[in-house]
Structure formats: structure tokens, C-alpha cells
């Protein structure tokens, strides 16, 4: 019997493709929470997320059994790409409008990521409130922008991989992040929400 705990996700996927059903059980157990969290974050409906989650794994199983999986990196990214496609199909079925994409003349070079370490409890409380407000604003974004924010800030996926996972150019992925930030700033202004973190 194989020792599955020492195997990588990628090795388990290849074992399953070779007919080892137990390998898939372990793989499902390892990846289900992360994948469901991603889907739920994008669609914001538990029943829809359940359906998309199940459809994603059905598609993954079929692809694995057909030998269409090649170990080229993280298995979870491959799975997330399938989930992304299922989500986009669901949105198309719902006749959801596409969001405006950035134009070629956008200058995204001034985007910055801010990392703040707190040293006082008062600042921590303020920052916790800011983060709650940010999370609330993220949930109001269009799905494609919300997806990029989730992948970048919650899953720490580089923009190049986000572009590959979502099937768009890196400029489009950057543009979606740019528009997400603009939309969040606009919503914060309209609702008089202060998003500045305390030092």
C-alpha cells in the first residue's frame, strides 16, 4: 500500500490517472477546502458554489482519466483553472453582463502593495475594522475583479499565473485588479469608509 501522506498533490493526481482511486480520495481531502473557498468567494451563493464545486471535480476526474493532466506545477492551480471555467460558464448561463476591461493605454505602473505590521492594540483594532470594511467592499465588486483580488491577496498567486488560470492576458489581469482598487476606493468614498491602516 502506498504512503499517500508523503506524496505531493501532483503525484497523487498521476497515481489516480493510473487507476489508484485511494489517491484521488486523499487529493480531494487535501484540496476541497481551498477550492470551495475560492468558488464561494467568487459566486457568493452556497448552493451555487456546491454545484460548481461538484462540476469542477467531475470535470477534473474526466480529464485525469483521459490522461489530460500533465504535472506542470501545482495541482490546485490546474483545479482552480477548471473551476474558473465552470464559474464563467455559469455566469454566461445567468446572462451576467461582462465588466468593462482596461484599455491599452492604461498605466498600471503606479500600483503598490502595502504591508503594515501593527505594534499597538489600538492600531490593531482599527486595522481589523479596516480589513472588515475591505472584505465587505470586495464582495461588492464584479465577479472577474473579485476573483483576481482573491487569487492575488488571499491565495498569493502571482499575476502571471492569475492570467493563465483565468485565461486572459497579464495586462487584463492587472487591469482587473486596477479597476477593483478604483471601484473599492469609489465605494469607500461614497460610504464614507476610511481605508487607511494605522502604523
mmCIF file of C-alpha atoms in Angstrom:
data_model
loop_
_atom_site.group_PDB
_atom_site.id
_atom_site.type_symbol
_atom_site.label_atom_id
_atom_site.label_comp_id
_atom_site.label_asym_id
_atom_site.label_seq_id
_atom_site.Cartn_x
_atom_site.Cartn_y
_atom_site.Cartn_z
ATOM 1 C CA UNK A 1 0.000 0.000 0.000
ATOM 2 C CA UNK A 2 1.273 3.459 -0.920
ATOM 3 C CA UNK A 3 2.099 6.066 1.706
ATOM 4 C CA UNK A 4 -0.139 8.849 0.427
ATOM 5 C CA UNK A 5 0.729 11.427 3.072
ATOM 6 C CA UNK A 6 4.265 11.829 1.739
ATOM 7 C CA UNK A 7 3.070 12.247 -1.858
ATOM 8 C CA UNK A 8 2.594 15.642 -3.491
ATOM 9 C CA UNK A 9 -0.773 16.585 -4.956
ATOM 10 C CA UNK A 10 0.730 16.226 -8.392
ATOM 11 C CA UNK A 11 1.951 12.686 -7.653
ATOM 12 C CA UNK A 12 -1.489 11.760 -6.291
ATOM 13 C CA UNK A 13 -3.142 13.083 -9.452
ATOM 14 C CA UNK A 14 -0.873 10.941 -11.612
ATOM 15 C CA UNK A 15 -1.483 7.905 -9.385
ATOM 16 C CA UNK A 16 -5.228 8.389 -9.810
ATOM 17 C CA UNK A 17 -4.806 8.743 -13.564
ATOM 18 C CA UNK A 18 -3.108 5.321 -13.411
ATOM 19 C CA UNK A 19 -6.149 3.844 -11.644
ATOM 20 C CA UNK A 20 -5.413 4.361 -7.938
ATOM 21 C CA UNK A 21 -8.794 5.530 -6.541
ATOM 22 C CA UNK A 22 -7.455 5.966 -2.996
ATOM 23 C CA UNK A 23 -5.028 8.581 -4.308
ATOM 24 C CA UNK A 24 -7.976 10.648 -5.503
ATOM 25 C CA UNK A 25 -9.701 10.394 -2.112
ATOM 26 C CA UNK A 26 -6.597 11.847 -0.460
ATOM 27 C CA UNK A 27 -6.307 14.516 -3.158
ATOM 28 C CA UNK A 28 -9.950 15.532 -2.669
ATOM 29 C CA UNK A 29 -9.486 15.735 1.086
ATOM 30 C CA UNK A 30 -6.412 17.973 0.655
ATOM 31 C CA UNK A 31 -7.835 20.389 -1.895
ATOM 32 C CA UNK A 32 -11.572 20.629 -1.236
ATOM 33 C CA UNK A 33 -11.491 23.417 1.358
ATOM 34 C CA UNK A 34 -9.218 25.694 -0.669
ATOM 35 C CA UNK A 35 -11.174 25.103 -3.875
ATOM 36 C CA UNK A 36 -14.588 25.569 -2.268
ATOM 37 C CA UNK A 37 -13.402 28.771 -0.568
ATOM 38 C CA UNK A 38 -12.292 30.146 -3.930
ATOM 39 C CA UNK A 39 -15.594 29.255 -5.614
ATOM 40 C CA UNK A 40 -17.673 30.615 -2.741
ATOM 41 C CA UNK A 41 -15.697 33.856 -2.738
ATOM 42 C CA UNK A 42 -16.458 34.395 -6.418
ATOM 43 C CA UNK A 43 -20.123 33.336 -6.631
ATOM 44 C CA UNK A 44 -21.241 34.222 -3.062
ATOM 45 C CA UNK A 45 -24.025 31.644 -3.001
ATOM 46 C CA UNK A 46 -23.595 28.376 -1.086
ATOM 47 C CA UNK A 47 -25.898 26.282 -3.290
ATOM 48 C CA UNK A 48 -24.334 27.581 -6.496
ATOM 49 C CA UNK A 49 -20.851 27.055 -5.018
ATOM 50 C CA UNK A 50 -21.782 23.442 -4.174
ATOM 51 C CA UNK A 51 -22.922 22.826 -7.748
ATOM 52 C CA UNK A 52 -19.821 24.424 -9.242
ATOM 53 C CA UNK A 53 -17.562 22.548 -6.825
ATOM 54 C CA UNK A 54 -19.104 19.214 -7.822
ATOM 55 C CA UNK A 55 -18.994 20.017 -11.526
ATOM 56 C CA UNK A 56 -15.357 21.063 -11.196
ATOM 57 C CA UNK A 57 -14.390 17.741 -9.653
ATOM 58 C CA UNK A 58 -16.398 15.784 -12.228
ATOM 59 C CA UNK A 59 -14.522 17.608 -14.996
ATOM 60 C CA UNK A 60 -11.207 17.043 -13.193
ATOM 61 C CA UNK A 61 -11.936 13.323 -12.838
ATOM 62 C CA UNK A 62 -12.775 13.011 -16.533
ATOM 63 C CA UNK A 63 -9.615 14.898 -17.546
ATOM 64 C CA UNK A 64 -7.475 12.769 -15.218
ATOM 65 C CA UNK A 65 -9.000 9.538 -16.514
ATOM 66 C CA UNK A 66 -8.450 10.670 -20.095
ATOM 67 C CA UNK A 67 -4.791 11.342 -19.306
ATOM 68 C CA UNK A 68 -5.164 15.105 -19.908
ATOM 69 C CA UNK A 69 -3.329 16.090 -16.747
ATOM 70 C CA UNK A 70 0.388 16.758 -17.056
ATOM 71 C CA UNK A 71 2.365 17.573 -13.921
ATOM 72 C CA UNK A 72 3.467 21.091 -14.782
ATOM 73 C CA UNK A 73 3.219 22.781 -11.418
ATOM 74 C CA UNK A 74 0.710 22.940 -8.628
ATOM 75 C CA UNK A 75 -2.314 20.673 -8.970
ATOM 76 C CA UNK A 76 -4.504 23.200 -7.126
ATOM 77 C CA UNK A 77 -3.817 25.781 -9.857
ATOM 78 C CA UNK A 78 -4.925 23.279 -12.509
ATOM 79 C CA UNK A 79 -8.060 22.585 -10.462
ATOM 80 C CA UNK A 80 -8.677 26.310 -9.941
ATOM 81 C CA UNK A 81 -8.472 26.841 -13.709
ATOM 82 C CA UNK A 82 -11.196 24.228 -14.223
ATOM 83 C CA UNK A 83 -13.309 25.880 -11.503
ATOM 84 C CA UNK A 84 -12.793 29.275 -13.134
ATOM 85 C CA UNK A 85 -14.086 27.921 -16.456
ATOM 86 C CA UNK A 86 -17.115 26.345 -14.767
ATOM 87 C CA UNK A 87 -17.843 29.644 -12.980
ATOM 88 C CA UNK A 88 -17.593 31.594 -16.238
ATOM 89 C CA UNK A 89 -19.965 29.116 -17.908
ATOM 90 C CA UNK A 90 -22.390 29.573 -15.019
ATOM 91 C CA UNK A 91 -22.209 33.368 -15.345
ATOM 92 C CA UNK A 92 -22.820 33.129 -19.087
ATOM 93 C CA UNK A 93 -25.843 30.926 -18.398
ATOM 94 C CA UNK A 94 -27.106 33.569 -15.968
ATOM 95 C CA UNK A 95 -26.691 36.255 -18.658
ATOM 96 C CA UNK A 96 -24.447 38.269 -16.375
ATOM 97 C CA UNK A 97 -23.023 41.323 -18.078
ATOM 98 C CA UNK A 98 -19.299 41.438 -18.754
ATOM 99 C CA UNK A 99 -17.390 44.090 -16.883
ATOM 100 C CA UNK A 100 -15.508 46.835 -18.695
ATOM 101 C CA UNK A 101 -11.966 45.742 -19.404
ATOM 102 C CA UNK A 102 -8.991 48.115 -19.325
ATOM 103 C CA UNK A 103 -7.856 49.810 -22.497
ATOM 104 C CA UNK A 104 -4.380 49.505 -23.967
ATOM 105 C CA UNK A 105 -3.340 52.960 -22.777
ATOM 106 C CA UNK A 106 -3.845 52.257 -19.055
ATOM 107 C CA UNK A 107 -0.812 52.990 -16.953
ATOM 108 C CA UNK A 108 -0.701 50.446 -14.147
ATOM 109 C CA UNK A 109 2.868 51.121 -13.084
ATOM 110 C CA UNK A 110 1.819 53.131 -10.021
ATOM 111 C CA UNK A 111 0.097 50.237 -8.249
ATOM 112 C CA UNK A 112 1.655 49.450 -4.888
ATOM 113 C CA UNK A 113 1.036 46.747 -2.290
ATOM 114 C CA UNK A 114 1.151 47.938 1.312
ATOM 115 C CA UNK A 115 2.171 45.669 4.156
ATOM 116 C CA UNK A 116 1.640 47.004 7.649
ATOM 117 C CA UNK A 117 2.783 45.437 10.893
ATOM 118 C CA UNK A 118 0.951 46.597 13.972
ATOM 119 C CA UNK A 119 2.604 47.163 17.300
ATOM 120 C CA UNK A 120 -0.222 48.577 19.414
ATOM 121 C CA UNK A 121 -3.608 47.055 20.234
ATOM 122 C CA UNK A 122 -5.468 50.269 19.377
ATOM 123 C CA UNK A 123 -3.975 50.204 15.893
ATOM 124 C CA UNK A 124 -4.814 46.513 15.617
ATOM 125 C CA UNK A 125 -8.465 47.231 16.366
ATOM 126 C CA UNK A 126 -8.576 50.000 13.774
ATOM 127 C CA UNK A 127 -6.879 47.756 11.236
ATOM 128 C CA UNK A 128 -9.273 44.877 11.942
ATOM 129 C CA UNK A 129 -12.172 47.203 11.177
ATOM 130 C CA UNK A 130 -10.490 48.410 8.002
ATOM 131 C CA UNK A 131 -9.966 44.816 6.873
ATOM 132 C CA UNK A 132 -13.625 44.004 7.573
ATOM 133 C CA UNK A 133 -14.611 47.039 5.504
ATOM 134 C CA UNK A 134 -12.252 45.978 2.701
ATOM 135 C CA UNK A 135 -13.716 42.476 2.702
ATOM 136 C CA UNK A 136 -17.223 43.917 2.508
ATOM 137 C CA UNK A 137 -16.212 46.134 -0.420
ATOM 138 C CA UNK A 138 -14.508 43.229 -2.207
ATOM 139 C CA UNK A 139 -17.788 41.303 -2.081
ATOM 140 C CA UNK A 140 -19.477 44.176 -3.959
ATOM 141 C CA UNK A 141 -17.042 44.002 -6.895
ATOM 142 C CA UNK A 142 -17.948 42.355 -10.221
ATOM 143 C CA UNK A 143 -17.038 38.665 -10.264
ATOM 144 C CA UNK A 144 -13.969 38.963 -12.521
ATOM 145 C CA UNK A 145 -12.466 41.701 -10.329
ATOM 146 C CA UNK A 146 -13.358 39.867 -7.104
ATOM 147 C CA UNK A 147 -11.707 36.723 -8.485
ATOM 148 C CA UNK A 148 -8.394 38.499 -9.201
ATOM 149 C CA UNK A 149 -8.385 40.136 -5.760
ATOM 150 C CA UNK A 150 -8.999 36.755 -4.134
ATOM 151 C CA UNK A 151 -6.282 34.981 -6.106
ATOM 152 C CA UNK A 152 -3.719 37.737 -5.531
ATOM 153 C CA UNK A 153 -4.299 38.662 -1.892
ATOM 154 C CA UNK A 154 -5.827 35.547 -0.374
ATOM 155 C CA UNK A 155 -4.013 32.844 -2.349
ATOM 156 C CA UNK A 156 -0.819 34.845 -3.039
ATOM 157 C CA UNK A 157 -0.824 33.824 -6.716
ATOM 158 C CA UNK A 158 1.446 35.920 -8.971
ATOM 159 C CA UNK A 159 -0.259 37.909 -11.744
ATOM 160 C CA UNK A 160 1.343 35.779 -14.451
ATOM 161 C CA UNK A 161 -0.310 32.672 -13.010
ATOM 162 C CA UNK A 162 -3.593 34.527 -12.410
ATOM 163 C CA UNK A 163 -3.594 35.418 -16.107
ATOM 164 C CA UNK A 164 -3.017 31.764 -17.047
ATOM 165 C CA UNK A 165 -5.654 30.467 -14.619
ATOM 166 C CA UNK A 166 -8.312 32.885 -15.815
ATOM 167 C CA UNK A 167 -7.425 32.634 -19.499
ATOM 168 C CA UNK A 168 -6.623 36.319 -20.017
ATOM 169 C CA UNK A 169 -3.513 38.345 -20.736
ATOM 170 C CA UNK A 170 -1.398 39.584 -17.851
ATOM 171 C CA UNK A 171 -2.422 43.149 -18.757
ATOM 172 C CA UNK A 172 -6.090 42.184 -18.421
ATOM 173 C CA UNK A 173 -5.421 40.579 -15.035
ATOM 174 C CA UNK A 174 -3.563 43.707 -13.906
ATOM 175 C CA UNK A 175 -6.342 45.846 -15.322
ATOM 176 C CA UNK A 176 -8.976 43.937 -13.378
ATOM 177 C CA UNK A 177 -7.002 44.489 -10.196
ATOM 178 C CA UNK A 178 -6.618 48.170 -11.052
ATOM 179 C CA UNK A 179 -10.359 48.549 -11.626
ATOM 180 C CA UNK A 180 -11.092 46.585 -8.452
ATOM 181 C CA UNK A 181 -8.978 49.033 -6.460
ATOM 182 C CA UNK A 182 -10.615 52.015 -8.155
ATOM 183 C CA UNK A 183 -14.083 50.608 -7.510
ATOM 184 C CA UNK A 184 -13.267 49.906 -3.869
ATOM 185 C CA UNK A 185 -11.930 53.443 -3.385
ATOM 186 C CA UNK A 186 -15.067 54.869 -5.006
ATOM 187 C CA UNK A 187 -17.369 52.743 -2.832
ATOM 188 C CA UNK A 188 -15.361 53.715 0.260
ATOM 189 C CA UNK A 189 -15.738 57.417 -0.588
ATOM 190 C CA UNK A 190 -19.463 57.063 -1.273
ATOM 191 C CA UNK A 191 -19.997 55.243 2.031
ATOM 192 C CA UNK A 192 -17.554 57.446 3.974
ATOM 193 C CA UNK A 193 -15.374 54.471 4.895
ATOM 194 C CA UNK A 194 -11.790 55.206 5.929
ATOM 195 C CA UNK A 195 -9.492 52.539 4.489
ATOM 196 C CA UNK A 196 -6.171 53.811 5.829
ATOM 197 C CA UNK A 197 -4.342 51.323 8.028
ATOM 198 C CA UNK A 198 -2.658 52.612 11.180
ATOM 199 C CA UNK A 199 1.122 52.318 11.641
#
